[in-house]
Amino acid sequence: MANWAEFPNDVIAHIAKHVKGIEYFISFCAVCTSWKIAATKDNFDVLWPQLPLLMLGAKDDNYREFYSLSKKKVSRLYIPEAKWRTCFSSKGWLICFLQCALEISLLNPFSRNKIQLPPGKNLWSLQGYKAGPEGRMWHFIDKVILSVNPSVTSDYVLMVSYYVPSHNGLGGYYYLAFLRHRDLNGTKIDCRNWVE
Amino acid sequence: MVKLKSNDDKEFEVEEAAVIQSEMIKNMIEDGCATSVIPLPNIDSKTLIKVIEYLNKHINMGKAAETGEEDDLKEFDEQFVNMGWEELFDVIMAANYLNIHELMELCCQSAADRLKNKSVRAVREMLKITNDLTEEEEQEIINDAPWAFEGPEIDDTVN
């Protein structure tokens, strides 16, 4: 009688390695103790292209809802770390902004790994602007992109495209900021001449 | 020719070129330990026949690429893994024991593909796995990812 729970550990791990979709991998780990032990994070191929998940609007709870293209339905994920935050996504990670605290963090919604970046106040003053009252200007971040999946290397760059209104309130400028995790100083590129 | 003996005492003759796809047997031959019959105490004749069928078909992998028989081989592989869970289990165990890399990949991929889109409960039922997670562990997964427990129930293609 075949007993799939009593497969040798390395054989279960071998099967787990072929489970490429993150949603399927999580289900795989939930079957029984021996599968859970064998299917470690190392057995998941983070570089394998995943079918996109469309994140739906936030509700006031600890969950976020995603429309899954592979399952063709809405799935819920427990990610309290994203509560109250404005989230952008790139390379399978969420980039979460907490406006009132000018705080940025990177969050992997599946492994729940969290990378806290230095407080925005320090970071953003380097970018040549003062945050307005209640961090008002953070409303003008319009796109955030990671150069590479932080699960793969710590040497990644976060690119932030943002808009700074001028002091008289008439018009403003677009900037691109590059934040490198290694030095975290950030380099600002003024793109007012070509993005407007 | 190399002689293999299954655990139910049946002997099979296999060409050396085919059988050395098994790293284990290849090493035995290289070490001069394969002069007579090689006993395989973990493999029954039914499974061994399947494995030998695979080895014979894949004997000339390089040649297949040259002569455009790759599609033929792919079709064979697809047919080959079209087996029940019990049989797949035995073949994976045999491929693991004999250390036949390609066969292991093929069968594990097939197992992984069959598990796709099945809920945790459906997988347990399908493979007759007893849930030995503690209530707390199970509840934690249900909290984190409730959809893992939703999904199509067992269908005819996977028994």
mmCIF file of C-alpha atoms in Angstrom:
data_model
loop_
_atom_site.group_PDB
_atom_site.id
_atom_site.type_symbol
_atom_site.label_atom_id
_atom_site.label_comp_id
_atom_site.label_asym_id
_atom_site.label_seq_id
_atom_site.Cartn_x
_atom_site.Cartn_y
_atom_site.Cartn_z
ATOM 1 C CA MET A 1 0.000 0.000 0.000
ATOM 2 C CA ALA A 2 1.516 3.289 -1.104
ATOM 3 C CA ASN A 3 1.919 5.710 1.738
ATOM 4 C CA TRP A 4 2.607 9.172 0.408
ATOM 5 C CA ALA A 5 3.117 10.599 3.875
ATOM 6 C CA GLU A 6 5.973 8.168 4.484
ATOM 7 C CA PHE A 7 7.957 8.920 1.373
ATOM 8 C CA PRO A 8 11.588 9.627 2.179
ATOM 9 C CA ASN A 9 12.075 13.281 2.991
ATOM 10 C CA ASP A 10 14.248 13.953 -0.077
ATOM 11 C CA VAL A 11 11.638 12.446 -2.396
ATOM 12 C CA ILE A 12 8.880 14.678 -1.009
ATOM 13 C CA ALA A 13 11.255 17.631 -1.377
ATOM 14 C CA HIS A 14 11.870 16.593 -4.978
ATOM 15 C CA ILE A 15 8.137 16.660 -5.723
ATOM 16 C CA ALA A 16 7.778 19.974 -3.881
ATOM 17 C CA LYS A 17 10.438 21.472 -6.141
ATOM 18 C CA HIS A 18 8.189 20.778 -9.109
ATOM 19 C CA VAL A 19 5.283 22.632 -7.537
ATOM 20 C CA LYS A 20 5.995 25.993 -9.117
ATOM 21 C CA GLY A 21 2.959 28.111 -8.312
ATOM 22 C CA ILE A 22 3.191 29.842 -4.931
ATOM 23 C CA GLU A 23 -0.452 29.101 -4.143
ATOM 24 C CA TYR A 24 -0.006 25.415 -4.896
ATOM 25 C CA PHE A 25 3.184 25.318 -2.849
ATOM 26 C CA ILE A 26 1.391 26.664 0.210
ATOM 27 C CA SER A 27 -1.334 24.042 -0.179
ATOM 28 C CA PHE A 28 1.346 21.366 -0.559
ATOM 29 C CA CYS A 29 2.876 22.327 2.805
ATOM 30 C CA ALA A 30 -0.507 22.063 4.513
ATOM 31 C CA VAL A 31 -1.184 18.402 3.679
ATOM 32 C CA CYS A 32 0.608 16.702 6.560
ATOM 33 C CA THR A 33 3.602 17.044 8.862
ATOM 34 C CA SER A 34 6.107 15.171 6.693
ATOM 35 C CA TRP A 35 5.216 17.250 3.634
ATOM 36 C CA LYS A 36 5.399 20.416 5.670
ATOM 37 C CA ILE A 37 8.867 19.515 6.923
ATOM 38 C CA ALA A 38 10.149 18.521 3.476
ATOM 39 C CA ALA A 39 8.727 21.451 1.540
ATOM 40 C CA THR A 40 10.984 24.133 2.922
ATOM 41 C CA LYS A 41 11.254 27.606 1.462
ATOM 42 C CA ASP A 42 14.515 26.571 -0.182
ATOM 43 C CA ASN A 43 12.575 24.139 -2.331
ATOM 44 C CA PHE A 44 10.495 26.895 -3.818
ATOM 45 C CA ASP A 45 11.841 28.367 -7.018
ATOM 46 C CA VAL A 46 11.508 32.107 -6.443
ATOM 47 C CA LEU A 47 12.681 32.849 -9.960
ATOM 48 C CA TRP A 48 9.946 30.841 -11.623
ATOM 49 C CA PRO A 49 7.524 33.233 -13.330
ATOM 50 C CA GLN A 50 4.241 33.338 -11.443
ATOM 51 C CA LEU A 51 0.825 34.054 -12.837
ATOM 52 C CA PRO A 52 -0.108 37.531 -11.656
ATOM 53 C CA LEU A 53 -2.366 38.132 -8.683
ATOM 54 C CA LEU A 54 -4.458 41.264 -8.847
ATOM 55 C CA MET A 55 -4.640 42.930 -5.453
ATOM 56 C CA LEU A 56 -8.076 44.299 -4.662
ATOM 57 C CA GLY A 57 -8.845 47.401 -2.641
ATOM 58 C CA ALA A 58 -7.990 47.352 1.046
ATOM 59 C CA LYS A 59 -10.584 46.692 3.707
ATOM 60 C CA ASP A 60 -10.138 47.613 7.311
ATOM 61 C CA ASP A 61 -9.016 44.182 8.408
ATOM 62 C CA ASN A 62 -5.828 42.128 8.479
ATOM 63 C CA TYR A 63 -6.498 40.497 5.153
ATOM 64 C CA ARG A 64 -5.876 41.520 1.590
ATOM 65 C CA GLU A 65 -7.829 40.067 -1.264
ATOM 66 C CA PHE A 66 -6.300 38.985 -4.537
ATOM 67 C CA TYR A 67 -7.832 37.809 -7.744
ATOM 68 C CA SER A 68 -5.901 34.721 -8.726
ATOM 69 C CA LEU A 69 -5.530 34.103 -12.451
ATOM 70 C CA SER A 70 -4.537 30.489 -11.903
ATOM 71 C CA LYS A 71 -7.502 29.696 -9.668
ATOM 72 C CA LYS A 72 -9.796 32.187 -11.392
ATOM 73 C CA LYS A 73 -11.226 33.394 -8.131
ATOM 74 C CA VAL A 74 -10.610 35.753 -5.261
ATOM 75 C CA SER A 75 -8.270 34.467 -2.556
ATOM 76 C CA ARG A 76 -7.631 36.053 0.814
ATOM 77 C CA LEU A 77 -4.234 36.349 2.425
ATOM 78 C CA TYR A 78 -3.562 37.211 6.029
ATOM 79 C CA ILE A 79 -1.085 40.113 5.936
ATOM 80 C CA PRO A 80 -1.665 42.392 8.929
ATOM 81 C CA GLU A 81 1.645 44.123 8.069
ATOM 82 C CA ALA A 82 -0.074 45.832 5.141
ATOM 83 C CA LYS A 83 -2.947 47.229 7.181
ATOM 84 C CA TRP A 84 -3.546 50.992 6.722
ATOM 85 C CA ARG A 85 -0.766 51.134 4.166
ATOM 86 C CA THR A 86 -0.737 52.197 0.577
ATOM 87 C CA CYS A 87 0.718 49.272 -1.327
ATOM 88 C CA PHE A 88 2.525 49.111 -4.612
ATOM 89 C CA SER A 89 3.823 45.876 -6.031
ATOM 90 C CA SER A 90 6.924 44.796 -7.860
ATOM 91 C CA LYS A 91 8.731 41.484 -8.345
ATOM 92 C CA GLY A 92 6.269 39.646 -6.137
ATOM 93 C CA TRP A 93 6.790 42.026 -3.201
ATOM 94 C CA LEU A 94 4.566 44.704 -1.781
ATOM 95 C CA ILE A 95 6.060 48.117 -1.158
ATOM 96 C CA CYS A 96 4.045 49.523 1.712
ATOM 97 C CA PHE A 97 3.846 53.185 2.603
ATOM 98 C CA LEU A 98 2.466 54.364 5.864
ATOM 99 C CA GLN A 99 1.753 57.982 5.160
ATOM 100 C CA CYS A 100 1.349 59.323 8.696
ATOM 101 C CA ALA A 101 4.743 57.959 9.757
ATOM 102 C CA LEU A 102 6.511 58.423 6.420
ATOM 103 C CA GLU A 103 7.494 54.790 6.720
ATOM 104 C CA ILE A 104 8.394 52.442 3.873
ATOM 105 C CA SER A 105 8.685 48.707 4.111
ATOM 106 C CA LEU A 106 9.017 45.882 1.664
ATOM 107 C CA LEU A 107 6.805 42.927 2.335
ATOM 108 C CA ASN A 108 6.561 39.512 0.753
ATOM 109 C CA PRO A 109 2.877 38.604 1.124
ATOM 110 C CA PHE A 110 3.524 34.854 1.091
ATOM 111 C CA SER A 111 6.612 34.370 3.210
ATOM 112 C CA ARG A 112 5.657 37.494 5.228
ATOM 113 C CA ASN A 113 9.308 38.513 5.150
ATOM 114 C CA LYS A 114 9.497 42.190 5.914
ATOM 115 C CA ILE A 115 12.289 44.610 5.159
ATOM 116 C CA GLN A 116 11.971 47.867 7.005
ATOM 117 C CA LEU A 117 13.654 50.783 5.267
ATOM 118 C CA PRO A 118 14.993 53.708 7.318
ATOM 119 C CA PRO A 119 12.383 56.254 8.396
ATOM 120 C CA GLY A 120 11.111 58.281 5.500
ATOM 121 C CA LYS A 121 11.823 61.594 7.167
ATOM 122 C CA ASN A 122 15.563 61.066 7.010
ATOM 123 C CA LEU A 123 15.441 59.336 3.707
ATOM 124 C CA TRP A 124 13.302 61.847 1.958
ATOM 125 C CA SER A 125 15.008 64.956 3.246
ATOM 126 C CA LEU A 126 17.977 63.723 1.261
ATOM 127 C CA GLN A 127 15.835 63.915 -1.783
ATOM 128 C CA GLY A 128 15.684 67.665 -1.548
ATOM 129 C CA TYR A 129 12.199 68.274 -0.309
ATOM 130 C CA LYS A 130 10.511 68.804 2.965
ATOM 131 C CA ALA A 131 7.537 66.678 3.713
ATOM 132 C CA GLY A 132 4.450 68.805 3.970
ATOM 133 C CA PRO A 133 2.045 68.755 6.889
ATOM 134 C CA GLU A 134 0.879 65.219 7.679
ATOM 135 C CA GLY A 135 3.209 63.942 5.009
ATOM 136 C CA ARG A 136 0.881 65.346 2.432
ATOM 137 C CA MET A 137 3.298 64.925 -0.417
ATOM 138 C CA TRP A 138 3.288 61.190 -0.125
ATOM 139 C CA HIS A 139 0.074 61.234 -1.972
ATOM 140 C CA PHE A 140 2.060 61.980 -5.047
ATOM 141 C CA ILE A 141 4.083 58.798 -5.248
ATOM 142 C CA ASP A 142 2.790 57.310 -8.418
ATOM 143 C CA LYS A 143 4.999 54.345 -9.153
ATOM 144 C CA VAL A 144 7.494 52.143 -7.349
ATOM 145 C CA ILE A 145 9.599 49.431 -8.935
ATOM 146 C CA LEU A 146 12.224 47.001 -7.638
ATOM 147 C CA SER A 147 15.213 46.182 -9.822
ATOM 148 C CA VAL A 148 15.332 42.596 -8.599
ATOM 149 C CA ASN A 149 13.468 40.297 -6.247
ATOM 150 C CA PRO A 150 14.836 40.921 -2.711
ATOM 151 C CA SER A 151 14.414 37.188 -1.982
ATOM 152 C CA VAL A 152 17.254 36.573 -4.431
ATOM 153 C CA THR A 153 19.758 39.249 -3.443
ATOM 154 C CA SER A 154 20.061 42.089 -0.981
ATOM 155 C CA ASP A 155 21.660 44.196 -3.679
ATOM 156 C CA TYR A 156 18.503 45.635 -5.123
ATOM 157 C CA VAL A 157 17.420 49.102 -6.059
ATOM 158 C CA LEU A 158 14.036 50.609 -5.359
ATOM 159 C CA MET A 159 12.967 53.209 -7.866
ATOM 160 C CA VAL A 160 10.311 55.684 -6.766
ATOM 161 C CA SER A 161 8.613 58.089 -9.095
ATOM 162 C CA TYR A 162 7.042 60.988 -7.203
ATOM 163 C CA TYR A 163 5.642 64.437 -7.706
ATOM 164 C CA VAL A 164 6.497 67.483 -5.643
ATOM 165 C CA PRO A 165 4.194 70.477 -5.809
ATOM 166 C CA SER A 166 5.919 73.854 -5.960
ATOM 167 C CA HIS A 167 5.743 76.169 -2.942
ATOM 168 C CA ASN A 168 3.237 78.525 -4.448
ATOM 169 C CA GLY A 169 0.990 75.575 -5.155
ATOM 170 C CA LEU A 170 1.067 76.165 -8.873
ATOM 171 C CA GLY A 171 2.453 73.206 -10.759
ATOM 172 C CA GLY A 172 5.292 71.072 -9.524
ATOM 173 C CA TYR A 173 7.988 68.655 -10.496
ATOM 174 C CA TYR A 174 8.369 64.955 -11.046
ATOM 175 C CA TYR A 175 11.349 63.169 -9.594
ATOM 176 C CA LEU A 176 12.798 59.712 -9.775
ATOM 177 C CA ALA A 177 14.555 58.510 -6.655
ATOM 178 C CA PHE A 178 16.758 55.442 -6.601
ATOM 179 C CA LEU A 179 17.177 53.830 -3.220
ATOM 180 C CA ARG A 180 19.843 51.217 -3.047
ATOM 181 C CA HIS A 181 19.402 48.858 -0.159
ATOM 182 C CA ARG A 182 23.149 48.580 0.385
ATOM 183 C CA ASP A 183 23.832 52.243 0.975
ATOM 184 C CA LEU A 184 20.296 53.507 1.512
ATOM 185 C CA ASN A 185 21.351 56.996 0.697
ATOM 186 C CA GLY A 186 19.402 57.222 -2.456
ATOM 187 C CA THR A 187 20.160 59.180 -5.536
ATOM 188 C CA LYS A 188 17.677 61.564 -6.941
ATOM 189 C CA ILE A 189 17.258 62.121 -10.608
ATOM 190 C CA ASP A 190 15.296 65.152 -11.554
ATOM 191 C CA CYS A 191 13.189 64.300 -14.513
ATOM 192 C CA ARG A 192 11.215 67.494 -14.779
ATOM 193 C CA ASN A 193 12.436 67.965 -18.317
ATOM 194 C CA TRP A 194 11.102 64.773 -19.649
ATOM 195 C CA VAL A 195 8.134 63.826 -17.559
ATOM 196 C CA GLU A 196 5.416 66.345 -17.437
ATOM 197 C CA MET B 1 23.554 -7.467 -21.269
ATOM 198 C CA VAL B 2 22.907 -6.895 -17.581
ATOM 199 C CA LYS B 3 20.613 -9.074 -15.510
ATOM 200 C CA LEU B 4 18.300 -7.499 -12.949
ATOM 201 C CA LYS B 5 16.251 -9.421 -10.399
ATOM 202 C CA SER B 6 13.081 -8.039 -8.848
ATOM 203 C CA ASN B 7 12.056 -8.738 -5.252
ATOM 204 C CA ASP B 8 9.584 -11.352 -6.451
ATOM 205 C CA ASP B 9 12.434 -13.326 -8.039
ATOM 206 C CA LYS B 10 11.879 -12.486 -11.681
ATOM 207 C CA GLU B 11 14.927 -11.864 -13.836
ATOM 208 C CA PHE B 12 15.175 -9.344 -16.642
ATOM 209 C CA GLU B 13 17.916 -8.808 -19.192
ATOM 210 C CA VAL B 14 18.609 -5.220 -20.144
ATOM 211 C CA GLU B 15 21.151 -3.763 -22.533
ATOM 212 C CA GLU B 16 24.024 -2.137 -20.708
ATOM 213 C CA ALA B 17 23.589 1.089 -22.690
ATOM 214 C CA ALA B 18 20.031 1.336 -21.372
ATOM 215 C CA VAL B 19 20.639 0.294 -17.792
ATOM 216 C CA ILE B 20 23.510 2.730 -17.172
ATOM 217 C CA GLN B 21 20.982 5.548 -17.154
ATOM 218 C CA SER B 22 20.667 4.365 -13.579
ATOM 219 C CA GLU B 23 23.545 6.002 -11.720
ATOM 220 C CA MET B 24 23.403 3.269 -9.120
ATOM 221 C CA ILE B 25 23.824 0.424 -11.604
ATOM 222 C CA LYS B 26 26.361 2.386 -13.629
ATOM 223 C CA ASN B 27 28.510 2.685 -10.522
ATOM 224 C CA MET B 28 28.111 -1.009 -9.787
ATOM 225 C CA ILE B 29 29.233 -1.904 -13.306
ATOM 226 C CA GLU B 30 32.201 0.469 -13.122
ATOM 227 C CA ASP B 31 33.212 -1.038 -9.790
ATOM 228 C CA GLY B 32 32.981 -4.532 -11.246
ATOM 229 C CA CYS B 33 30.118 -5.537 -8.946
ATOM 230 C CA ALA B 34 27.696 -6.458 -11.709
ATOM 231 C CA THR B 35 29.181 -9.669 -12.995
ATOM 232 C CA SER B 36 26.132 -11.819 -12.344
ATOM 233 C CA VAL B 37 22.543 -10.937 -11.495
ATOM 234 C CA ILE B 38 21.876 -7.608 -9.738
ATOM 235 C CA PRO B 39 19.214 -8.119 -7.058
ATOM 236 C CA LEU B 40 16.830 -5.219 -6.522
ATOM 237 C CA PRO B 41 15.165 -5.968 -3.185
ATOM 238 C CA ASN B 42 13.071 -2.776 -3.218
ATOM 239 C CA ILE B 43 11.443 -3.214 -6.619
ATOM 240 C CA ASP B 44 8.728 -5.639 -7.677
ATOM 241 C CA SER B 45 8.530 -7.068 -11.190
ATOM 242 C CA LYS B 46 5.536 -4.974 -12.226
ATOM 243 C CA THR B 47 7.400 -1.755 -11.440
ATOM 244 C CA LEU B 48 10.674 -3.022 -12.865
ATOM 245 C CA ILE B 49 8.972 -3.757 -16.201
ATOM 246 C CA LYS B 50 7.782 -0.140 -16.313
ATOM 247 C CA VAL B 51 11.245 1.173 -15.494
ATOM 248 C CA ILE B 52 12.907 -1.021 -18.132
ATOM 249 C CA GLU B 53 10.348 0.116 -20.694
ATOM 250 C CA TYR B 54 11.378 3.689 -19.914
ATOM 251 C CA LEU B 55 15.099 2.933 -20.041
ATOM 252 C CA ASN B 56 14.801 1.179 -23.397
ATOM 253 C CA LYS B 57 12.840 4.014 -24.917
ATOM 254 C CA HIS B 58 15.279 6.603 -23.639
ATOM 255 C CA ILE B 59 18.402 4.685 -24.545
ATOM 256 C CA ASN B 60 19.289 6.938 -27.436
ATOM 257 C CA MET B 61 18.315 10.333 -26.159
ATOM 258 C CA GLY B 62 21.077 12.033 -28.127
ATOM 259 C CA LYS B 63 20.112 10.237 -31.297
ATOM 260 C CA ALA B 64 16.490 11.262 -30.908
ATOM 261 C CA ALA B 65 17.492 14.907 -30.934
ATOM 262 C CA GLU B 66 19.395 14.389 -34.186
ATOM 263 C CA THR B 67 16.718 12.478 -36.027
ATOM 264 C CA GLY B 68 13.826 14.631 -34.908
ATOM 265 C CA GLU B 69 12.297 11.923 -32.755
ATOM 266 C CA GLU B 70 12.060 14.270 -29.800
ATOM 267 C CA ASP B 71 8.320 14.669 -30.244
ATOM 268 C CA ASP B 72 8.004 10.925 -30.277
ATOM 269 C CA LEU B 73 9.847 10.717 -26.972
ATOM 270 C CA LYS B 74 7.739 13.468 -25.475
ATOM 271 C CA GLU B 75 4.609 11.597 -26.466
ATOM 272 C CA PHE B 76 6.011 8.439 -24.926
ATOM 273 C CA ASP B 77 6.715 10.296 -21.664
ATOM 274 C CA GLU B 78 3.188 11.663 -21.567
ATOM 275 C CA GLN B 79 1.763 8.192 -22.062
ATOM 276 C CA PHE B 80 4.215 6.716 -19.598
ATOM 277 C CA VAL B 81 3.114 8.819 -16.634
ATOM 278 C CA ASN B 82 -0.525 8.194 -17.418
ATOM 279 C CA MET B 83 -0.820 5.798 -14.485
ATOM 280 C CA GLY B 84 -2.598 5.618 -11.162
ATOM 281 C CA TRP B 85 -1.236 7.102 -7.938
ATOM 282 C CA GLU B 86 -0.224 3.677 -6.587
ATOM 283 C CA GLU B 87 1.838 2.873 -9.644
ATOM 284 C CA LEU B 88 3.332 6.352 -9.764
ATOM 285 C CA PHE B 89 4.369 5.957 -6.143
ATOM 286 C CA ASP B 90 6.189 2.686 -6.926
ATOM 287 C CA VAL B 91 7.928 4.120 -9.982
ATOM 288 C CA ILE B 92 9.114 7.182 -8.054
ATOM 289 C CA MET B 93 10.484 4.953 -5.301
ATOM 290 C CA ALA B 94 12.265 2.799 -7.913
ATOM 291 C CA ALA B 95 13.650 5.806 -9.806
ATOM 292 C CA ASN B 96 14.899 7.242 -6.533
ATOM 293 C CA TYR B 97 16.521 3.977 -5.488
ATOM 294 C CA LEU B 98 18.104 3.341 -8.891
ATOM 295 C CA ASN B 99 18.998 7.022 -9.197
ATOM 296 C CA ILE B 100 17.575 7.604 -12.684
ATOM 297 C CA HIS B 101 17.526 11.362 -12.875
ATOM 298 C CA GLU B 102 15.302 11.901 -15.930
ATOM 299 C CA LEU B 103 12.689 9.409 -14.780
ATOM 300 C CA MET B 104 12.611 10.991 -11.336
ATOM 301 C CA GLU B 105 12.055 14.415 -12.880
ATOM 302 C CA LEU B 106 9.301 13.129 -15.132
ATOM 303 C CA CYS B 107 7.392 11.369 -12.351
ATOM 304 C CA CYS B 108 7.774 14.127 -9.760
ATOM 305 C CA GLN B 109 6.584 16.675 -12.305
ATOM 306 C CA SER B 110 3.567 14.505 -13.005
ATOM 307 C CA ALA B 111 2.793 14.178 -9.290
ATOM 308 C CA ALA B 112 3.160 17.956 -8.810
ATOM 309 C CA ASP B 113 0.903 18.673 -11.806
ATOM 310 C CA ARG B 114 -1.804 16.379 -10.479
ATOM 311 C CA LEU B 115 -1.795 18.139 -7.113
ATOM 312 C CA LYS B 116 -2.352 21.532 -8.712
ATOM 313 C CA ASN B 117 -5.678 23.144 -8.012
ATOM 314 C CA LYS B 118 -6.618 20.518 -5.475
ATOM 315 C CA SER B 119 -7.557 21.633 -2.028
ATOM 316 C CA VAL B 120 -5.597 20.292 0.915
ATOM 317 C CA ARG B 121 -8.519 18.096 1.905
ATOM 318 C CA ALA B 122 -8.875 16.713 -1.623
ATOM 319 C CA VAL B 123 -5.163 15.817 -1.718
ATOM 320 C CA ARG B 124 -5.416 14.019 1.616
ATOM 321 C CA GLU B 125 -8.390 12.031 0.463
ATOM 322 C CA MET B 126 -6.905 11.246 -2.927
ATOM 323 C CA LEU B 127 -3.607 9.959 -1.511
ATOM 324 C CA LYS B 128 -5.159 8.529 1.659
ATOM 325 C CA ILE B 129 -2.929 10.706 3.827
ATOM 326 C CA THR B 130 -3.972 11.080 7.431
ATOM 327 C CA ASN B 131 -3.910 14.657 8.620
ATOM 328 C CA ASP B 132 -1.402 14.636 11.460
ATOM 329 C CA LEU B 133 -1.078 18.393 11.876
ATOM 330 C CA THR B 134 -2.137 19.642 15.262
ATOM 331 C CA GLU B 135 -5.326 21.636 15.483
ATOM 332 C CA GLU B 136 -3.287 24.786 16.095
ATOM 333 C CA GLU B 137 -1.075 24.200 13.063
ATOM 334 C CA GLU B 138 -4.077 23.563 10.846
ATOM 335 C CA GLN B 139 -5.909 26.594 12.181
ATOM 336 C CA GLU B 140 -2.877 28.753 11.530
ATOM 337 C CA ILE B 141 -2.849 27.737 7.866
ATOM 338 C CA ILE B 142 -6.588 28.278 7.563
ATOM 339 C CA ASN B 143 -6.126 31.770 9.011
ATOM 340 C CA ASP B 144 -3.192 32.677 6.797
ATOM 341 C CA ALA B 145 -4.397 31.179 3.558
ATOM 342 C CA PRO B 146 -7.994 30.003 3.755
ATOM 343 C CA TRP B 147 -8.143 29.280 0.035
ATOM 344 C CA ALA B 148 -5.677 26.382 0.459
ATOM 345 C CA PHE B 149 -8.641 24.443 1.755
ATOM 346 C CA GLU B 150 -10.891 25.367 -1.146
ATOM 347 C CA GLY B 151 -10.616 23.832 -4.575
ATOM 348 C CA PRO B 152 -12.014 21.235 -6.901
ATOM 349 C CA GLU B 153 -12.834 17.971 -5.289
ATOM 350 C CA ILE B 154 -11.429 14.717 -6.552
ATOM 351 C CA ASP B 155 -12.203 13.919 -10.161
ATOM 352 C CA ASP B 156 -11.833 10.807 -12.306
ATOM 353 C CA THR B 157 -8.495 11.815 -13.786
ATOM 354 C CA VAL B 158 -6.530 11.539 -10.583
ATOM 355 C CA ASN B 159 -7.448 8.323 -8.837
#
